[in-house]
Amino acid sequence: MPEPTKKDENETETAPPPPEQKTPQEDGTGKGKDEDDTSVSTPPADGMSKPAERKDSVWSLGEGGPEEAEKRDDSQRSTLFVEKPQSGTVSVGGNITFIAKVEAKDLLRKPNVKWFKGKWMDLASKAGKHLQLKESFERHTKIHTFEMHIIQAKLNYAGNYRCEVSYKDKFDSCSFDLEVTESSQAAPSIDIRSAFKRSGEGQEDAGELDFSGLLKRREVKQQEEEPEIDVWELLKNANPSEYEKIAFQYGITDLRGMLKRLKRMRREVKKSAAFAKGLDPAYQVDKGGKVRFMVELADPTVELKWYKNGQEIRPSAKYIFEHKGNQRILFINNCSMTDDARYYVTAGDEKCSTELFVRDPPILVTKGLEDTSTYVGERVELSCEVSEDDANVKWFRNGVELPDDPRSRYRIKVEGKKHTLIIEEAAKNDNATYSVMTTGGQSEAKLSVELRPLKISLALQDQTVRLGQEIHLKCEISENVEGKWYKNGQLIEASDRVKLYHKGRIHRFVIASSAVDDEGEYMFVPDAYNINIPCKVHIVDPPKLHLDGLGEGNTVTVVAGSKLRLEIPITGEPTPKVMWSRGDKMITDSGRIRAETYSDSSCLVIDTAEREDSGPFRITLKNEAGQDSALINIKVVDVPDPPQAPNVTEVGEDWCIMTWEPPANDGGSPILGYFIERKKKQSSRWMRLNFELCKETTFEPKKMIEGVAYEVRVFAVNAIGISKPSMPSKSFVPLAVTSPPTLLAVDGVTDTSVTMKWRPPDHIGAAGLDGYVVEYCFEGTDKWIVANPELTDKTKFTINGLPTGSKILVRVKAVNAAGESEPRYHPQPILVKEVIEPPKIRLPRHLKQTYTRRVGETVNLVIPFQGKPRAKVSWLKNGSPIDKNEINIRSTENDTIIFIRKAERGHSGEYNMKVEVENLEDKATIDIQIVDRPGPPEVVTIEDVWGDNVNLSWKPPKDDGNAAITGYTIQKADKKSMEWFTVIEHYHRTSATINELIIGNEYYFRVFAENMCGLSEDATMTKESALIAKDGKVYKYPIYEDFDFTEGPLFTQPLINTYAVAGYNATLNCSVRGNPKPKITWFKNKVIIMNDPRYRMFSNQGVCTLEIRKPSPYDGGTYSCRAVNALGEAEVDCKLEVKGGLSLFRLLMDGVPPHILDSYMREVQADKTERK
């Protein structure tokens, strides 16, 4: 079995390259080992390296670089070559041979040798006319000789080549260069998409792309053509912003899956505690071959487990485990495409992983396509044979792949190794170069399709078609070709009206219903032939009147006095002659009634229509194809006559009911309804009452003013218009009875009488209120008896002469000029029997406290009470009877009133009220306080004088005015002017200090007393004056300089490093002070932020805010805030990191400009470099 090719260094240790080896930077394929790891969602920008890459070439598309052999462990770096291929030069068209020799002295079997071009293309699949690989063995010297012959070299054969030899765990590699002089045509491009296939069916990574097919080069006409594009290297070395461009250019359909596998292969170089030597990043093996995975443990006692796509591998005939010292080896026999997967091995808590790619053998074209010539319409078959049965073969037409679709005109037939492209009916546009491509080669051939000579079997015939009938044109030609129809030189397209049919050699043109515009010259022109088949079509049509727009019975109605212009559409070919008549009289083209004729219509014109113009008119059409005629009835209508004067049959508070008779003449059109108007009798302004027609001859006007005289009138309406108004009705006045009386209640009951009381009606109206009617009936009867034969204008009435112990029902009606109102009923029967009610004084709330009034004010107190019958009221003042000459007291059955016209202080005191009913009584006490202004304080004394201050004291007044002293008012007066000025008001103490008096002046002071009634009328003045003496010292006030508030900008709260979530608004805040107010400017990565809708900047009271709307990862970076004024500037900054969000690939798909993503990635890399 051939051993797999190892693709890169192990993950745990990196051996330095030997001195003679080229570094990856020299050959342009490697990356620095110190570069950072960046996820696929945020790949590095241009010029940034891939994650955890070593000094050697990164594994690309399943192949290793020429330096891999020198990076193996010492146990694997055995030298097998005794002679290595040397670089050479050849001219275009020349031949060159490269030779490699391997010593077989220590080998039990032949070593495995592979030839490569570049990094990934295995030349074994390209052997053919221009490339031959040979090998031989010399038994005496035990030397294996391997030769690569390049025949008839081309310019694109130049490049770097590599020869690899492996035997079990031994490996050696040698690279050499080929230089081809002179220019040559570029090699044809390959279909890189055909090399992609899905792998890992049913496994964890099922559906990912397998790129191992790119390791083989397709055979193009059995000639070796090298691929010019290393897509894997392009993706590894390209700027992430160019991923989509590369995928589109080279046909990569699953870019996400490819990047996912690329990400898996990127590993950070780190020292492993469990593995002395780990797995290589990737391996490749041919289908059916055997692969060997080996790791070396630091501790051989650690338990080791192998996994494939997350599933543990168990020993079997396919999976074989070996232990050699610290080495643990896994062999996979008979590899198939399902073994193409991700493998990893675990030792304790550590894991080491790799990728395995399985390659299919190439499929060769054993028999190529042949050039073919045929005629249009013939069946064409293009056949080839390949090296395997039912192989995957792709067909192309002029380089464009043909779809394998049942609906396609191209049919592909597969019979074992034979593949056939079938075209049932060849067409002229089938002329092309057809090619077939397999994974190991391709073949092409030219198909030439020619036209046969064309003959007209059946020509088109001239036709005369009646309007509306079918037009059917038919011709037959000798060949089954498409064609085009023309009318008067204009191309005709098929539509819902025009149907074009083609069946075999017959072509038909059909219009189901002909029109006048369809007349003309028609012509059929076969495609690809310079032949036309003409004919003429003539359309005829008898005359016809189109009366669809007229009413029932062809009746036309016109309003009297207006002009009638009746237009009748006409048709006919040729244009018919038109005649109008009324009875036996022909209508000419002049006069009040005249006829006007046009090419497609005829008009009957009547100027100023009259009722006499009503009647039938006849129109007749004639032409050579026939004639047509019709009767048209003209009806002249007018507005109706006015109705008779309406009658008002009933009047209410603000409404009335009116009726009227329809008009004698409806004007020739049915009456549709009526409009009603009203006005005040003394006014000339009529008002419309209804805006929708009244269908009846009865109407109820509303919303009139009660007591005002009105008149109404009516208009009749028909389809023509509104009649003149009717004569006004007789005047009428809306009046209404009042509403029922309110609050009907029993006021008193004796053994023979009942006293009722009530309140006036809520609504009286314009008719006023004449009085009330009181009625009663005995319980158990329905006979109501009027208690007052004459109306009473009082709201209280006593019903006398009632039998004791009886029960009566009472009701009251209000009466005015409009009549009696609805009655108001007492809700319950009333028992005629006097009832004793205990006395109860209902003292108002404000009299439960001391009742205070000023001297001279009026005292008027109303105290209600209850008690029946004949309650007795008595009053006492301070326990003594009240002098009725000073205090007036008036009592009624329900209340008592104490009245003092002009209160004096002597009226103050405690008033006792008693209400007695037979042996029952109730008492209440009222405190009345009559207050006045207080007297002046008794004595005002100057207690002390010092500096500009005077201390005063006084005694409260003897007379406080029957109220508490609430304060004092102190005034001062200069002895010279004796003008008084208030110093202190509402002062509560009896001593005070007067400050800030003028030195050298002499003052008098006086004091007023104050209570709730105001200041005392007089004031008490000091008997002596107070002199404010001068001192010898002069006080010098200190001088204070103005404070300078200006200062340069200073950030009192700096910006803080912030993390933001992608898609959610983020804010940056800081605070600054400065005078004058500084100007604020925001920067991102030292670039000013201006006119960017994604940012909003605020500044309020020194707090500066930057809002970033829905940030994405590329919004991360260093943000700065700069404050500048005339005294200087200050700046603070912070870092913003945006977590989560969309991948870079998704951002590209959403249209984020590449230059923004590139700028963002450069910022990310710069930040990581600074952190290191």
PDB file of C-alpha atoms in Angstrom, residues 1072-1151:
ATOM      1  CA  VAL A1072     -15.455  68.653  30.914  1.00  0.00           C
ATOM      2  CA  ARG A1073     -15.316  72.145  32.333  1.00  0.00           C
ATOM      3  CA  GLY A1074     -13.772  75.326  31.018  1.00  0.00           C
ATOM      4  CA  ASN A1075     -14.457  79.058  30.570  1.00  0.00           C
ATOM      5  CA  PRO A1076     -15.087  80.173  27.877  1.00  0.00           C
ATOM      6  CA  LYS A1077     -17.094  77.060  26.910  1.00  0.00           C
ATOM      7  CA  PRO A1078     -14.769  74.688  25.029  1.00  0.00           C
ATOM      8  CA  LYS A1079     -15.526  73.251  21.572  1.00  0.00           C
ATOM      9  CA  ILE A1080     -15.962  69.446  21.647  1.00  0.00           C
ATOM     10  CA  THR A1081     -14.621  67.203  18.836  1.00  0.00           C
ATOM     11  CA  TRP A1082     -14.847  63.385  18.661  1.00  0.00           C
ATOM     12  CA  PHE A1083     -12.293  61.106  16.946  1.00  0.00           C
ATOM     13  CA  LYS A1084     -12.167  57.433  16.049  1.00  0.00           C
ATOM     14  CA  ASN A1085      -8.644  56.063  15.721  1.00  0.00           C
ATOM     15  CA  LYS A1086      -7.344  59.654  15.466  1.00  0.00           C
ATOM     16  CA  VAL A1087      -9.761  60.414  12.587  1.00  0.00           C
ATOM     17  CA  ILE A1088     -12.388  63.096  13.199  1.00  0.00           C
ATOM     18  CA  ILE A1089     -16.037  61.953  13.157  1.00  0.00           C
ATOM     19  CA  MET A1090     -18.053  64.247  10.880  1.00  0.00           C
ATOM     20  CA  ASN A1091     -21.337  63.895   8.986  1.00  0.00           C
ATOM     21  CA  ASP A1092     -21.659  60.203   9.789  1.00  0.00           C
ATOM     22  CA  PRO A1093     -25.320  59.173  10.371  1.00  0.00           C
ATOM     23  CA  ARG A1094     -24.179  56.231  12.532  1.00  0.00           C
ATOM     24  CA  TYR A1095     -22.947  58.661  15.230  1.00  0.00           C
ATOM     25  CA  ARG A1096     -24.830  61.236  17.296  1.00  0.00           C
ATOM     26  CA  MET A1097     -23.004  63.730  19.559  1.00  0.00           C
ATOM     27  CA  PHE A1098     -24.553  65.581  22.525  1.00  0.00           C
ATOM     28  CA  SER A1099     -23.192  68.150  24.995  1.00  0.00           C
ATOM     29  CA  ASN A1100     -25.293  69.302  27.946  1.00  0.00           C
ATOM     30  CA  GLN A1101     -24.041  71.150  31.045  1.00  0.00           C
ATOM     31  CA  GLY A1102     -20.496  69.960  30.393  1.00  0.00           C
ATOM     32  CA  VAL A1103     -21.484  66.286  29.898  1.00  0.00           C
ATOM     33  CA  CYS A1104     -20.359  65.059  26.457  1.00  0.00           C
ATOM     34  CA  THR A1105     -21.990  61.978  24.936  1.00  0.00           C
ATOM     35  CA  LEU A1106     -21.224  60.054  21.740  1.00  0.00           C
ATOM     36  CA  GLU A1107     -23.974  57.607  20.674  1.00  0.00           C
ATOM     37  CA  ILE A1108     -23.062  54.808  18.238  1.00  0.00           C
ATOM     38  CA  ARG A1109     -26.157  53.422  16.562  1.00  0.00           C
ATOM     39  CA  LYS A1110     -26.337  49.615  16.328  1.00  0.00           C
ATOM     40  CA  PRO A1111     -22.566  49.049  16.233  1.00  0.00           C
ATOM     41  CA  SER A1112     -20.919  46.191  14.357  1.00  0.00           C
ATOM     42  CA  PRO A1113     -17.514  44.629  15.084  1.00  0.00           C
ATOM     43  CA  TYR A1114     -15.827  47.087  12.709  1.00  0.00           C
ATOM     44  CA  ASP A1115     -17.085  49.976  14.923  1.00  0.00           C
ATOM     45  CA  GLY A1116     -14.613  48.905  17.622  1.00  0.00           C
ATOM     46  CA  GLY A1117     -11.443  50.936  18.130  1.00  0.00           C
ATOM     47  CA  THR A1118     -10.006  53.885  20.063  1.00  0.00           C
ATOM     48  CA  TYR A1119     -12.370  56.852  20.515  1.00  0.00           C
ATOM     49  CA  SER A1120     -11.116  60.261  21.655  1.00  0.00           C
ATOM     50  CA  CYS A1121     -12.857  63.417  22.878  1.00  0.00           C
ATOM     51  CA  ARG A1122     -11.004  66.720  22.500  1.00  0.00           C
ATOM     52  CA  ALA A1123     -12.047  70.001  24.206  1.00  0.00           C
ATOM     53  CA  VAL A1124     -10.540  73.287  22.930  1.00  0.00           C
ATOM     54  CA  ASN A1125     -10.964  76.930  24.015  1.00  0.00           C
ATOM     55  CA  ALA A1126      -8.796  80.079  23.922  1.00  0.00           C
ATOM     56  CA  LEU A1127      -6.837  79.005  27.033  1.00  0.00           C
ATOM     57  CA  GLY A1128      -5.791  75.564  25.785  1.00  0.00           C
ATOM     58  CA  GLU A1129      -7.060  72.105  25.008  1.00  0.00           C
ATOM     59  CA  ALA A1130      -7.510  68.716  26.682  1.00  0.00           C
ATOM     60  CA  GLU A1131      -8.163  65.218  25.347  1.00  0.00           C
ATOM     61  CA  VAL A1132      -9.255  61.856  26.743  1.00  0.00           C
ATOM     62  CA  ASP A1133      -9.660  58.525  24.984  1.00  0.00           C
ATOM     63  CA  CYS A1134     -10.940  55.018  25.538  1.00  0.00           C
ATOM     64  CA  LYS A1135     -11.233  51.700  23.737  1.00  0.00           C
ATOM     65  CA  LEU A1136     -14.520  50.281  22.498  1.00  0.00           C
ATOM     66  CA  GLU A1137     -14.818  46.566  21.742  1.00  0.00           C
ATOM     67  CA  VAL A1138     -17.939  45.264  20.016  1.00  0.00           C
ATOM     68  CA  LYS A1139     -18.784  41.644  20.844  1.00  0.00           C
ATOM     69  CA  GLY A1140     -21.057  39.288  18.916  1.00  0.00           C
ATOM     70  CA  GLY A1141     -22.746  40.303  15.704  1.00  0.00           C
ATOM     71  CA  LEU A1142     -22.420  39.031  12.157  1.00  0.00           C
ATOM     72  CA  SER A1143     -19.438  37.315  10.605  1.00  0.00           C
ATOM     73  CA  LEU A1144     -17.227  39.180   8.190  1.00  0.00           C
ATOM     74  CA  PHE A1145     -18.599  37.019   5.390  1.00  0.00           C
ATOM     75  CA  ARG A1146     -22.160  38.000   6.316  1.00  0.00           C
ATOM     76  CA  LEU A1147     -21.157  41.670   6.464  1.00  0.00           C
ATOM     77  CA  LEU A1148     -19.760  41.346   2.953  1.00  0.00           C
ATOM     78  CA  MET A1149     -23.031  39.709   1.807  1.00  0.00           C
ATOM     79  CA  ASP A1150     -25.003  42.585   3.411  1.00  0.00           C
ATOM     80  CA  GLY A1151     -23.085  45.146   1.355  1.00  0.00           C
TER      81      GLY A1151
END
